[in-house]
Amino acid sequence: MTPKPENWNSLSAAEKRTLRLDAWVRGDGIRFESDDAQAKYRERATRFRTALELGVPDRVPVAGLGGAFIYRRAGIPQKATMYDRWEEAGKAVVKFQKDFEPDSATATFMMSGASMELLGQTNMKWAGCGLPDDVQYQYVEQEYMKAGEYDRFLRDPSDYVTRAFLPRMYTGLEGLKKFPWCGADGIQIGTGFLGAFMDPEVQKAIDVMKKAAELSMVPLKISMETANTLLGMGYPRLFMGFGAAPFDVLGDTLRGTRGVMTDLYRCPGKVLEACERILEITKLPDIPMGEPPLIMMPLHKGDDSHISLKQFEKFYWPTFKQLMLNMIEEGLIPAPFAEGVYTQRLGHLTELPAKSVLWFFDRTDMHRAKDILGGHSPIMGNVPITLIATGTPDQVKACCKDLIDYVGKGGGYILCSGTQLDDAREETVRALIDFSKEYGVYK
């Protein structure tokens, strides 16, 4: 990878971003399988970069998303991708890439069901553990942080997460409740806190974490190897890091939907304090030069259906906006995945610097998004996954044509499905990619 220049901290955000994009387009650090693969990589990466910078590329880029469809077409049920057939799953991703040739590398994301079972993970169900063998994993929200615990969290978030949150989310880590507090008292008494590590329950929790980490490394290693194979074939990956809006960290993970929505009325001040505290302790992704500078940020509770526009403006947007500004200052490109509908929020998105954020829309009105964001921010999305699952190839083509004609006009657009390809069909996925690559050529 290319090192950052010595004067990095004195560069402007735009200069940092340019250097990151330059290294990404060059493919610094990638071992290409051939000179032709390297040339194709640079051609595809340039296509995406031009769209990101609101220019007009040779054609509309078509992004490749992962999902259960990729494994199912190879005869691999979801349970197998969680427990034992990771090598086959990796090969299925490579086969999908070769068969369909989207412009970007297909996302590869595999987990270890055995690791999650050992931890006693309670915020998810998955194939082989609570769900049928070929069903995608599902989140199960709970109030892991109780309504009266805001002050404890605000006082020491790390301690709260270690000794309260983790033991509640993972039944195998209940011993962390007895983990020593390493705050001011720990500093004063020197090594006296070490005695707590002799407790059998603490030792058990540590052993579980160690074993669970070892189990999780198996699919992670295969995922990374698969991703590197796709790079070597000449397909740039779009996203490297992940982030989340502070309100979503609070609502998704700590309080749950019901809890945080109630808190908006019961203790709004504490919600604001918590979001600001989460922003304060959030580290920016450390993205090496040569990797894509785009940071995927799945958004969950800020859409039109969860909270009102006034609540969005008060509770969700301020800390989310500041987090993105922090990323932008480091030359990174936030890429919020606006799940659900963000049509009512579009006006606020222009408050960020131009060309600084890629907005990936799920079900937002794309014509309206183009009307407001065109010339300001690049846009990505949003062929409905429902259409891909149940529609005809001609219907998919008609949808893609409309998106290319309207949203793609003048550049700044990346076409893809509204979300990952789970319940999809061969002929509709083929229609989406092949038609868009042929029709999306700029005249």
mmCIF file of C-alpha atoms in Angstrom, residues 2-291:
data_model
loop_
_atom_site.group_PDB
_atom_site.id
_atom_site.type_symbol
_atom_site.label_atom_id
_atom_site.label_comp_id
_atom_site.label_asym_id
_atom_site.label_seq_id
_atom_site.Cartn_x
_atom_site.Cartn_y
_atom_site.Cartn_z
ATOM 1 C CA THR A 2 1.089 3.562 -0.664
ATOM 2 C CA PRO A 3 2.000 5.389 2.561
ATOM 3 C CA LYS A 4 0.400 8.705 3.395
ATOM 4 C CA PRO A 5 2.651 11.672 2.602
ATOM 5 C CA GLU A 6 4.506 13.229 5.517
ATOM 6 C CA ASN A 7 2.504 16.443 5.186
ATOM 7 C CA TRP A 8 -0.834 14.576 5.424
ATOM 8 C CA ASN A 9 -2.118 16.544 8.407
ATOM 9 C CA SER A 10 -1.522 19.851 6.641
ATOM 10 C CA LEU A 11 -3.494 18.850 3.529
ATOM 11 C CA SER A 12 -7.069 19.947 2.877
ATOM 12 C CA ALA A 13 -9.917 17.439 2.898
ATOM 13 C CA ALA A 14 -10.142 17.669 -0.897
ATOM 14 C CA GLU A 15 -6.412 17.017 -1.294
ATOM 15 C CA LYS A 16 -6.578 13.987 0.995
ATOM 16 C CA ARG A 17 -9.561 12.633 -0.898
ATOM 17 C CA THR A 18 -7.798 13.069 -4.245
ATOM 18 C CA LEU A 19 -4.744 11.174 -3.023
ATOM 19 C CA ARG A 20 -6.940 8.363 -1.711
ATOM 20 C CA LEU A 21 -8.859 8.112 -4.974
ATOM 21 C CA ASP A 22 -5.649 8.207 -7.015
ATOM 22 C CA ALA A 23 -4.201 5.260 -5.068
ATOM 23 C CA TRP A 24 -7.484 3.332 -5.294
ATOM 24 C CA VAL A 25 -7.811 3.779 -9.048
ATOM 25 C CA ARG A 26 -4.192 2.758 -9.596
ATOM 26 C CA GLY A 27 -4.829 -0.405 -7.594
ATOM 27 C CA ASP A 28 -1.853 0.083 -5.303
ATOM 28 C CA GLY A 29 -0.922 -3.145 -3.532
ATOM 29 C CA ILE A 30 -3.114 -5.453 -5.639
ATOM 30 C CA ARG A 31 -1.618 -8.574 -7.177
ATOM 31 C CA PHE A 32 -3.346 -8.751 -10.527
ATOM 32 C CA GLU A 33 -3.597 -12.064 -12.348
ATOM 33 C CA SER A 34 -2.636 -10.414 -15.633
ATOM 34 C CA ASP A 35 -1.892 -7.096 -17.278
ATOM 35 C CA ASP A 36 -5.348 -7.215 -18.825
ATOM 36 C CA ALA A 37 -6.928 -7.611 -15.374
ATOM 37 C CA GLN A 38 -5.006 -4.568 -14.157
ATOM 38 C CA ALA A 39 -6.150 -2.525 -17.142
ATOM 39 C CA LYS A 40 -9.779 -3.595 -16.621
ATOM 40 C CA TYR A 41 -9.511 -2.755 -12.917
ATOM 41 C CA ARG A 42 -8.366 0.782 -13.661
ATOM 42 C CA GLU A 43 -11.058 1.196 -16.300
ATOM 43 C CA ARG A 44 -13.785 0.150 -13.862
ATOM 44 C CA ALA A 45 -12.386 2.118 -10.917
ATOM 45 C CA THR A 46 -12.124 5.218 -13.106
ATOM 46 C CA ARG A 47 -15.765 4.754 -14.092
ATOM 47 C CA PHE A 48 -16.799 4.785 -10.430
ATOM 48 C CA ARG A 49 -14.487 7.673 -9.573
ATOM 49 C CA THR A 50 -15.903 9.805 -12.361
ATOM 50 C CA ALA A 51 -19.424 9.184 -11.059
ATOM 51 C CA LEU A 52 -18.321 9.974 -7.498
ATOM 52 C CA GLU A 53 -16.915 13.286 -8.693
ATOM 53 C CA LEU A 54 -20.190 14.074 -10.525
ATOM 54 C CA GLY A 55 -18.578 13.654 -13.909
ATOM 55 C CA VAL A 56 -19.856 11.738 -16.916
ATOM 56 C CA PRO A 57 -18.082 8.373 -17.312
ATOM 57 C CA ASP A 58 -18.136 6.249 -20.451
ATOM 58 C CA ARG A 59 -21.299 4.619 -19.119
ATOM 59 C CA VAL A 60 -23.321 4.310 -15.930
ATOM 60 C CA PRO A 61 -21.377 2.046 -13.545
ATOM 61 C CA VAL A 62 -23.219 -1.039 -12.293
ATOM 62 C CA ALA A 63 -22.305 -2.064 -8.745
ATOM 63 C CA GLY A 64 -22.284 -5.682 -7.602
ATOM 64 C CA LEU A 65 -23.902 -6.477 -4.256
ATOM 65 C CA GLY A 66 -23.697 -9.759 -2.355
ATOM 66 C CA GLY A 67 -26.532 -11.803 -0.916
ATOM 67 C CA ALA A 68 -28.059 -15.244 -0.501
ATOM 68 C CA PHE A 69 -28.879 -15.533 -4.208
ATOM 69 C CA ILE A 70 -25.198 -15.938 -5.011
ATOM 70 C CA TYR A 71 -24.917 -19.004 -2.791
ATOM 71 C CA ARG A 72 -28.299 -20.503 -3.638
ATOM 72 C CA ARG A 73 -27.511 -20.588 -7.354
ATOM 73 C CA ALA A 74 -24.545 -22.787 -6.401
ATOM 74 C CA GLY A 75 -26.706 -25.076 -4.261
ATOM 75 C CA ILE A 76 -25.419 -23.725 -0.950
ATOM 76 C CA PRO A 77 -28.102 -23.020 1.689
ATOM 77 C CA GLN A 78 -27.624 -20.243 4.212
ATOM 78 C CA LYS A 79 -26.903 -22.650 7.063
ATOM 79 C CA ALA A 80 -23.872 -23.917 5.191
ATOM 80 C CA THR A 81 -22.492 -20.384 4.847
ATOM 81 C CA MET A 82 -22.732 -20.066 8.629
ATOM 82 C CA TYR A 83 -21.159 -23.362 9.670
ATOM 83 C CA ASP A 84 -18.977 -25.327 7.281
ATOM 84 C CA ARG A 85 -19.076 -24.716 3.512
ATOM 85 C CA TRP A 86 -17.208 -21.421 3.435
ATOM 86 C CA GLU A 87 -14.723 -22.544 0.793
ATOM 87 C CA GLU A 88 -17.609 -23.444 -1.535
ATOM 88 C CA ALA A 89 -19.318 -20.160 -0.737
ATOM 89 C CA GLY A 90 -16.172 -18.260 -1.702
ATOM 90 C CA LYS A 91 -16.027 -20.125 -5.005
ATOM 91 C CA ALA A 92 -19.710 -19.298 -5.578
ATOM 92 C CA VAL A 93 -18.894 -15.590 -5.244
ATOM 93 C CA VAL A 94 -16.082 -15.901 -7.790
ATOM 94 C CA LYS A 95 -18.385 -17.799 -10.159
ATOM 95 C CA PHE A 96 -21.071 -15.121 -9.828
ATOM 96 C CA GLN A 97 -18.495 -12.442 -10.633
ATOM 97 C CA LYS A 98 -17.333 -14.306 -13.737
ATOM 98 C CA ASP A 99 -20.870 -15.117 -14.876
ATOM 99 C CA PHE A 100 -22.403 -11.647 -14.473
ATOM 100 C CA GLU A 101 -19.432 -9.237 -14.468
ATOM 101 C CA PRO A 102 -20.784 -6.262 -12.530
ATOM 102 C CA ASP A 103 -18.335 -3.355 -12.490
ATOM 103 C CA SER A 104 -17.411 -3.729 -8.816
ATOM 104 C CA ALA A 105 -16.404 -6.742 -6.768
ATOM 105 C CA THR A 106 -19.316 -8.648 -5.263
ATOM 106 C CA ALA A 107 -19.456 -8.234 -1.501
ATOM 107 C CA THR A 108 -18.248 -11.272 0.433
ATOM 108 C CA PHE A 109 -19.494 -11.546 4.005
ATOM 109 C CA MET A 110 -19.537 -14.829 5.926
ATOM 110 C CA MET A 111 -19.959 -15.517 9.635
ATOM 111 C CA SER A 112 -19.343 -18.376 12.051
ATOM 112 C CA GLY A 113 -22.530 -19.765 13.551
ATOM 113 C CA ALA A 114 -20.454 -21.865 15.956
ATOM 114 C CA SER A 115 -18.719 -18.741 17.264
ATOM 115 C CA MET A 116 -22.035 -16.961 17.743
ATOM 116 C CA GLU A 117 -23.560 -19.975 19.498
ATOM 117 C CA LEU A 118 -20.580 -20.215 21.834
ATOM 118 C CA LEU A 119 -20.978 -16.549 22.737
ATOM 119 C CA GLY A 120 -24.689 -17.094 23.321
ATOM 120 C CA GLN A 121 -25.571 -14.257 20.949
ATOM 121 C CA THR A 122 -29.133 -13.093 21.594
ATOM 122 C CA ASN A 123 -29.568 -10.208 19.155
ATOM 123 C CA MET A 124 -29.734 -12.441 16.090
ATOM 124 C CA LYS A 125 -31.314 -15.590 14.726
ATOM 125 C CA TRP A 126 -29.766 -17.368 11.779
ATOM 126 C CA ALA A 127 -30.063 -20.494 9.655
ATOM 127 C CA GLY A 128 -29.219 -23.414 11.914
ATOM 128 C CA CYS A 129 -29.957 -21.462 15.085
ATOM 129 C CA GLY A 130 -33.571 -20.348 15.343
ATOM 130 C CA LEU A 131 -34.289 -20.162 11.600
ATOM 131 C CA PRO A 132 -34.764 -22.703 8.768
ATOM 132 C CA ASP A 133 -31.712 -23.824 6.830
ATOM 133 C CA ASP A 134 -32.056 -21.405 3.907
ATOM 134 C CA VAL A 135 -33.285 -18.187 5.506
ATOM 135 C CA GLN A 136 -31.166 -15.055 5.871
ATOM 136 C CA TYR A 137 -30.173 -14.006 9.379
ATOM 137 C CA GLN A 138 -32.546 -11.739 11.284
ATOM 138 C CA TYR A 139 -31.877 -9.205 14.013
ATOM 139 C CA VAL A 140 -33.843 -9.501 17.250
ATOM 140 C CA GLU A 141 -33.844 -6.172 19.073
ATOM 141 C CA GLN A 142 -33.851 -6.014 22.848
ATOM 142 C CA GLU A 143 -33.393 -3.292 25.447
ATOM 143 C CA TYR A 144 -29.863 -4.222 26.443
ATOM 144 C CA MET A 145 -29.515 -0.819 28.077
ATOM 145 C CA LYS A 146 -32.292 -0.189 30.554
ATOM 146 C CA ALA A 147 -34.265 3.049 30.584
ATOM 147 C CA GLY A 148 -32.683 4.191 33.852
ATOM 148 C CA GLU A 149 -29.092 3.537 32.820
ATOM 149 C CA TYR A 150 -28.349 6.561 30.650
ATOM 150 C CA ASP A 151 -26.211 8.222 33.328
ATOM 151 C CA ARG A 152 -24.146 5.086 33.856
ATOM 152 C CA PHE A 153 -23.505 4.841 30.121
ATOM 153 C CA LEU A 154 -22.681 8.548 29.805
ATOM 154 C CA ARG A 155 -20.270 8.433 32.743
ATOM 155 C CA ASP A 156 -18.121 5.622 31.336
ATOM 156 C CA PRO A 157 -19.237 4.076 28.007
ATOM 157 C CA SER A 158 -16.403 1.531 27.846
ATOM 158 C CA ASP A 159 -17.086 0.257 31.344
ATOM 159 C CA TYR A 160 -20.815 0.105 30.622
ATOM 160 C CA VAL A 161 -20.329 -1.866 27.425
ATOM 161 C CA THR A 162 -17.923 -4.311 29.094
ATOM 162 C CA ARG A 163 -19.768 -4.968 32.348
ATOM 163 C CA ALA A 164 -23.420 -4.425 31.414
ATOM 164 C CA PHE A 165 -24.083 -4.509 27.673
ATOM 165 C CA LEU A 166 -21.927 -7.481 26.611
ATOM 166 C CA PRO A 167 -23.085 -9.823 29.408
ATOM 167 C CA ARG A 168 -26.696 -9.107 28.436
ATOM 168 C CA MET A 169 -26.257 -9.568 24.695
ATOM 169 C CA TYR A 170 -24.102 -12.697 25.039
ATOM 170 C CA THR A 171 -25.176 -15.295 27.588
ATOM 171 C CA GLY A 172 -21.716 -16.865 27.412
ATOM 172 C CA LEU A 173 -20.162 -13.652 28.714
ATOM 173 C CA GLU A 174 -22.134 -13.228 31.933
ATOM 174 C CA GLY A 175 -18.870 -13.409 33.841
ATOM 175 C CA LEU A 176 -17.961 -9.961 32.513
ATOM 176 C CA LYS A 177 -20.387 -8.547 35.075
ATOM 177 C CA LYS A 178 -17.660 -9.302 37.609
ATOM 178 C CA PHE A 179 -14.901 -7.828 35.451
ATOM 179 C CA PRO A 180 -12.970 -5.202 37.447
ATOM 180 C CA TRP A 181 -13.640 -1.537 36.849
ATOM 181 C CA CYS A 182 -10.421 -0.022 35.540
ATOM 182 C CA GLY A 183 -11.280 3.596 36.207
ATOM 183 C CA ALA A 184 -9.869 5.944 38.844
ATOM 184 C CA ASP A 185 -9.958 3.299 41.589
ATOM 185 C CA GLY A 186 -7.956 0.945 39.400
ATOM 186 C CA ILE A 187 -5.307 3.626 38.912
ATOM 187 C CA GLN A 188 -5.094 4.291 42.638
ATOM 188 C CA ILE A 189 -4.719 0.663 43.736
ATOM 189 C CA GLY A 190 -2.170 -0.351 41.119
ATOM 190 C CA THR A 191 -2.284 -4.095 40.389
ATOM 191 C CA GLY A 192 -4.893 -4.872 43.034
ATOM 192 C CA PHE A 193 -7.615 -5.227 40.403
ATOM 193 C CA LEU A 194 -5.904 -8.350 39.040
ATOM 194 C CA GLY A 195 -7.509 -10.458 41.751
ATOM 195 C CA ALA A 196 -10.818 -10.337 39.900
ATOM 196 C CA PHE A 197 -9.260 -12.385 37.101
ATOM 197 C CA MET A 198 -9.044 -15.340 39.476
ATOM 198 C CA ASP A 199 -12.848 -15.518 39.579
ATOM 199 C CA PRO A 200 -13.989 -18.652 37.647
ATOM 200 C CA GLU A 201 -16.828 -16.766 35.945
ATOM 201 C CA VAL A 202 -14.469 -14.060 34.672
ATOM 202 C CA GLN A 203 -12.031 -16.714 33.448
ATOM 203 C CA LYS A 204 -14.855 -18.554 31.679
ATOM 204 C CA ALA A 205 -15.955 -15.389 29.886
ATOM 205 C CA ILE A 206 -12.388 -14.712 28.726
ATOM 206 C CA ASP A 207 -12.014 -18.308 27.523
ATOM 207 C CA VAL A 208 -15.293 -18.052 25.587
ATOM 208 C CA MET A 209 -14.160 -14.837 23.878
ATOM 209 C CA LYS A 210 -10.828 -16.398 22.930
ATOM 210 C CA LYS A 211 -12.426 -19.532 21.467
ATOM 211 C CA ALA A 212 -15.171 -17.549 19.704
ATOM 212 C CA ALA A 213 -12.536 -15.297 18.130
ATOM 213 C CA GLU A 214 -10.636 -18.340 16.855
ATOM 214 C CA LEU A 215 -13.810 -19.814 15.333
ATOM 215 C CA SER A 216 -14.726 -16.523 13.645
ATOM 216 C CA MET A 217 -11.313 -16.311 11.966
ATOM 217 C CA VAL A 218 -12.074 -19.248 9.647
ATOM 218 C CA PRO A 219 -14.847 -17.606 7.547
ATOM 219 C CA LEU A 220 -13.140 -14.221 7.880
ATOM 220 C CA LYS A 221 -9.946 -15.597 6.330
ATOM 221 C CA ILE A 222 -11.879 -17.153 3.440
ATOM 222 C CA SER A 223 -13.868 -13.940 2.926
ATOM 223 C CA MET A 224 -10.646 -11.937 2.689
ATOM 224 C CA GLU A 225 -9.069 -14.443 0.309
ATOM 225 C CA THR A 226 -12.163 -14.341 -1.906
ATOM 226 C CA ALA A 227 -12.174 -10.548 -1.897
ATOM 227 C CA ASN A 228 -8.508 -10.498 -2.919
ATOM 228 C CA THR A 229 -9.236 -12.977 -5.719
ATOM 229 C CA LEU A 230 -11.865 -10.620 -7.138
ATOM 230 C CA LEU A 231 -9.410 -7.723 -6.942
ATOM 231 C CA GLY A 232 -6.813 -9.772 -8.796
ATOM 232 C CA MET A 233 -9.393 -10.506 -11.492
ATOM 233 C CA GLY A 234 -9.736 -6.768 -12.079
ATOM 234 C CA TYR A 235 -12.841 -5.822 -10.082
ATOM 235 C CA PRO A 236 -12.496 -2.898 -7.641
ATOM 236 C CA ARG A 237 -14.322 -3.126 -4.359
ATOM 237 C CA LEU A 238 -16.413 -0.090 -3.503
ATOM 238 C CA PHE A 239 -16.533 -0.074 0.285
ATOM 239 C CA MET A 240 -13.870 -0.735 2.875
ATOM 240 C CA GLY A 241 -14.931 0.651 6.254
ATOM 241 C CA PHE A 242 -18.219 0.706 8.126
ATOM 242 C CA GLY A 243 -19.894 3.352 10.247
ATOM 243 C CA ALA A 244 -23.221 4.133 11.881
ATOM 244 C CA ALA A 245 -25.192 7.215 12.846
ATOM 245 C CA PRO A 246 -24.915 7.800 16.623
ATOM 246 C CA PHE A 247 -28.711 7.660 16.993
ATOM 247 C CA ASP A 248 -28.694 4.225 15.341
ATOM 248 C CA VAL A 249 -25.972 2.989 17.690
ATOM 249 C CA LEU A 250 -28.225 3.982 20.566
ATOM 250 C CA GLY A 251 -31.482 2.767 19.000
ATOM 251 C CA ASP A 252 -30.337 -0.382 17.205
ATOM 252 C CA THR A 253 -27.932 -1.768 19.749
ATOM 253 C CA LEU A 254 -28.520 -0.340 23.208
ATOM 254 C CA ARG A 255 -32.132 0.727 23.677
ATOM 255 C CA GLY A 256 -33.955 -0.988 20.781
ATOM 256 C CA THR A 257 -36.635 0.666 18.663
ATOM 257 C CA ARG A 258 -39.372 0.673 21.271
ATOM 258 C CA GLY A 259 -37.022 1.920 23.966
ATOM 259 C CA VAL A 260 -35.467 4.780 22.034
ATOM 260 C CA MET A 261 -38.784 5.919 20.551
ATOM 261 C CA THR A 262 -40.265 6.109 24.038
ATOM 262 C CA ASP A 263 -37.197 7.982 25.261
ATOM 263 C CA LEU A 264 -37.768 10.717 22.667
ATOM 264 C CA TYR A 265 -40.740 11.748 24.800
ATOM 265 C CA ARG A 266 -39.723 10.555 28.253
ATOM 266 C CA CYS A 267 -36.110 11.773 28.410
ATOM 267 C CA PRO A 268 -35.210 13.636 25.197
ATOM 268 C CA GLY A 269 -32.263 15.372 26.842
ATOM 269 C CA LYS A 270 -30.640 12.043 27.701
ATOM 270 C CA VAL A 271 -31.076 10.834 24.119
ATOM 271 C CA LEU A 272 -29.247 13.923 22.858
ATOM 272 C CA GLU A 273 -26.492 13.499 25.451
ATOM 273 C CA ALA A 274 -26.062 9.848 24.499
ATOM 274 C CA CYS A 275 -25.828 10.651 20.775
ATOM 275 C CA GLU A 276 -23.230 13.326 21.465
ATOM 276 C CA ARG A 277 -21.258 10.957 23.708
ATOM 277 C CA ILE A 278 -21.308 8.253 21.043
ATOM 278 C CA LEU A 279 -20.099 10.767 18.467
ATOM 279 C CA GLU A 280 -17.314 11.824 20.822
ATOM 280 C CA ILE A 281 -15.954 8.293 21.272
ATOM 281 C CA THR A 282 -16.451 7.090 17.679
ATOM 282 C CA LYS A 283 -13.130 6.432 15.977
ATOM 283 C CA LEU A 284 -12.866 7.063 12.259
ATOM 284 C CA PRO A 285 -12.138 3.993 10.116
ATOM 285 C CA ASP A 286 -8.409 3.658 9.488
ATOM 286 C CA ILE A 287 -8.452 3.085 5.735
ATOM 287 C CA PRO A 288 -5.029 2.444 4.167
ATOM 288 C CA MET A 289 -4.076 4.275 0.996
ATOM 289 C CA GLY A 290 -5.009 2.150 -2.004
ATOM 290 C CA GLU A 291 -8.210 0.866 -0.453
#
